[in-house]
Coordinates of C-alpha atoms in Angstrom, one line a residue:
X817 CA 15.6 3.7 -17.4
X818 CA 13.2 6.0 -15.4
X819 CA 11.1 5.0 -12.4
X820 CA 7.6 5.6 -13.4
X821 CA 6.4 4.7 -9.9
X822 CA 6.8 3.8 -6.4
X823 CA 4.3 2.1 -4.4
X824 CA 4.2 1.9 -0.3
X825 CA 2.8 -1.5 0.5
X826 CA 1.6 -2.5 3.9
X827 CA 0.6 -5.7 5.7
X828 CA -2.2 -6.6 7.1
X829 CA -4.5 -9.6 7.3
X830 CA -7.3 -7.1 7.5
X831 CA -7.3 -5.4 3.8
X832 CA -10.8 -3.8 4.8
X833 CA -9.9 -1.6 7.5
X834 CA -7.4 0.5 5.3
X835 CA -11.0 1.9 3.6
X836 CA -12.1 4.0 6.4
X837 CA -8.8 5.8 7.2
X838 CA -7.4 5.9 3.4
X839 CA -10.6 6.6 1.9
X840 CA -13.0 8.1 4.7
X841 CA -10.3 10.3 6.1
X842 CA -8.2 11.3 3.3
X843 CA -10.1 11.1 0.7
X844 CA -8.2 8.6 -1.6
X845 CA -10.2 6.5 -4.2
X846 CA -10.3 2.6 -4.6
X847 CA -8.4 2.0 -7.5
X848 CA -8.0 -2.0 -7.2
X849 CA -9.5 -4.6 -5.2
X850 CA -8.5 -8.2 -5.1
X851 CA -9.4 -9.1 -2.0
X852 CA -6.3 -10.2 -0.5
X853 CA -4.9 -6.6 -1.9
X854 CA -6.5 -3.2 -2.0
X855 CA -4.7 -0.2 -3.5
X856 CA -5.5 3.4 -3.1
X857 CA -4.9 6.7 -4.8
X858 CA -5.5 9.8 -6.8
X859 CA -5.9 11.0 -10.2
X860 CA -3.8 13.7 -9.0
X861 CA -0.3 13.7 -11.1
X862 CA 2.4 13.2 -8.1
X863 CA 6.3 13.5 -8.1
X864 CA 8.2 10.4 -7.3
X865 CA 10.0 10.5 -4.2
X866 CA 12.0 8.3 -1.6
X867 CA 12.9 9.6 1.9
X868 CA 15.4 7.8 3.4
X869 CA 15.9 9.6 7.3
X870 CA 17.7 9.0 10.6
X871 CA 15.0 10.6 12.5
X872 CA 11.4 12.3 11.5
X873 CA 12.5 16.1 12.2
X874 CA 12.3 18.0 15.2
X875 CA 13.4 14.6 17.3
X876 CA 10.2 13.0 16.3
X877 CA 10.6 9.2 14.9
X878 CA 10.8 8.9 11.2
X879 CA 7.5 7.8 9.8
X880 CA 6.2 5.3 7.7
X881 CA 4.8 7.3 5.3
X882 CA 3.9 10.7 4.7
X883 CA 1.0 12.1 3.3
X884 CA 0.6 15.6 1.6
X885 CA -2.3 16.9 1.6
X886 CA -4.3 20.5 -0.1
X887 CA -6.2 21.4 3.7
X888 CA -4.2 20.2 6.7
X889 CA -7.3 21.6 8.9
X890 CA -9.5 19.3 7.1
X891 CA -7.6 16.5 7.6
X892 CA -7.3 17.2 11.3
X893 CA -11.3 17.2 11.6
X894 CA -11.6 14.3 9.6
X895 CA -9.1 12.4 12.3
X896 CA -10.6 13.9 15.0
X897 CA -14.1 13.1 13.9
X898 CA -12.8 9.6 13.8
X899 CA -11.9 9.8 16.8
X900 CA -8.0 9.3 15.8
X901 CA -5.2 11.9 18.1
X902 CA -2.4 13.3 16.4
X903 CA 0.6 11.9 18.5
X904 CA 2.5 15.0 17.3
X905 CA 1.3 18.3 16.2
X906 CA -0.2 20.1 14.3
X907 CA 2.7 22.3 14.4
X908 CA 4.7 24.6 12.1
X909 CA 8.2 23.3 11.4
X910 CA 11.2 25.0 9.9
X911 CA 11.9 23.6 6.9
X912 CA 8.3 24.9 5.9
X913 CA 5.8 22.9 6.6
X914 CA 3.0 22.1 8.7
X915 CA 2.3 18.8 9.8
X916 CA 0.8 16.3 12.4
X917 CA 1.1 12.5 13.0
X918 CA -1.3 9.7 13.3
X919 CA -1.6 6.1 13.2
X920 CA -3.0 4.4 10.8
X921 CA -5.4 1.3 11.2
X922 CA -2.3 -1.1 10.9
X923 CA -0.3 1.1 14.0
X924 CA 1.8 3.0 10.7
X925 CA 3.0 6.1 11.8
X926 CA 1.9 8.6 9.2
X927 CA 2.9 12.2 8.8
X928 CA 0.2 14.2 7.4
X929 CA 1.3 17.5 6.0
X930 CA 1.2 21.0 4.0
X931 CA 4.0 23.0 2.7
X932 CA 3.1 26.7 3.3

């Protein structure tokens, strides 16, 4: 048996306001709507992964999900243009990567990052 995918699900009785901050600020497509469910992604080909963490790195909370992404700079404007703060970063960690947190409409904590 192989896992062929893993899918981060998250509440919310407002399934619309994922669209502006998945879709308007990172860029990731509609893929399904059903109205009381709205997935998002890429055509991009991704690795399978599962972090399991007793704290986010660099004493910072582990969170919810984390986001890779081609132009971390991008991404910042994008939040910022949106009026969204990073609660931590953008800074240059360690282990090799760069990396800032938001929130996500549904108060997610989500690490958006590069690996340099």
């Amino acid at each position: 048996m192989k896992v062929k995918r893993i899918v981060a699900n998250i509440q919310s009785p407002n399934i619309a306001a994922a669209k502006a901050f998945y879709q308007g600020i990172l860029g990731l497509d509609l893929l399904m709507d059903h109205g009381w469910l709205a997935t998002y992604g890429s055509d991009q080909t991704m690795q399978t992964q599962l972090s399991i963490a007793s704290e986010g790195g660099s004493g910072t909370p582990v969170p919810d999900l984390s986001i890779e992404v081609d132009d971390l700079d991008e991404a910042l404007q994008h939040c910022e243009a949106a009026a969204i703060t990073p609660e931590y970063g953008p800074v240059t960690e360690p282990w090799g990567v760069r990396r800032f947190y938001v929130r996500d409409p549904f108060d997610r904590l989500i690490n958006i990052l590069v690996h340099l």
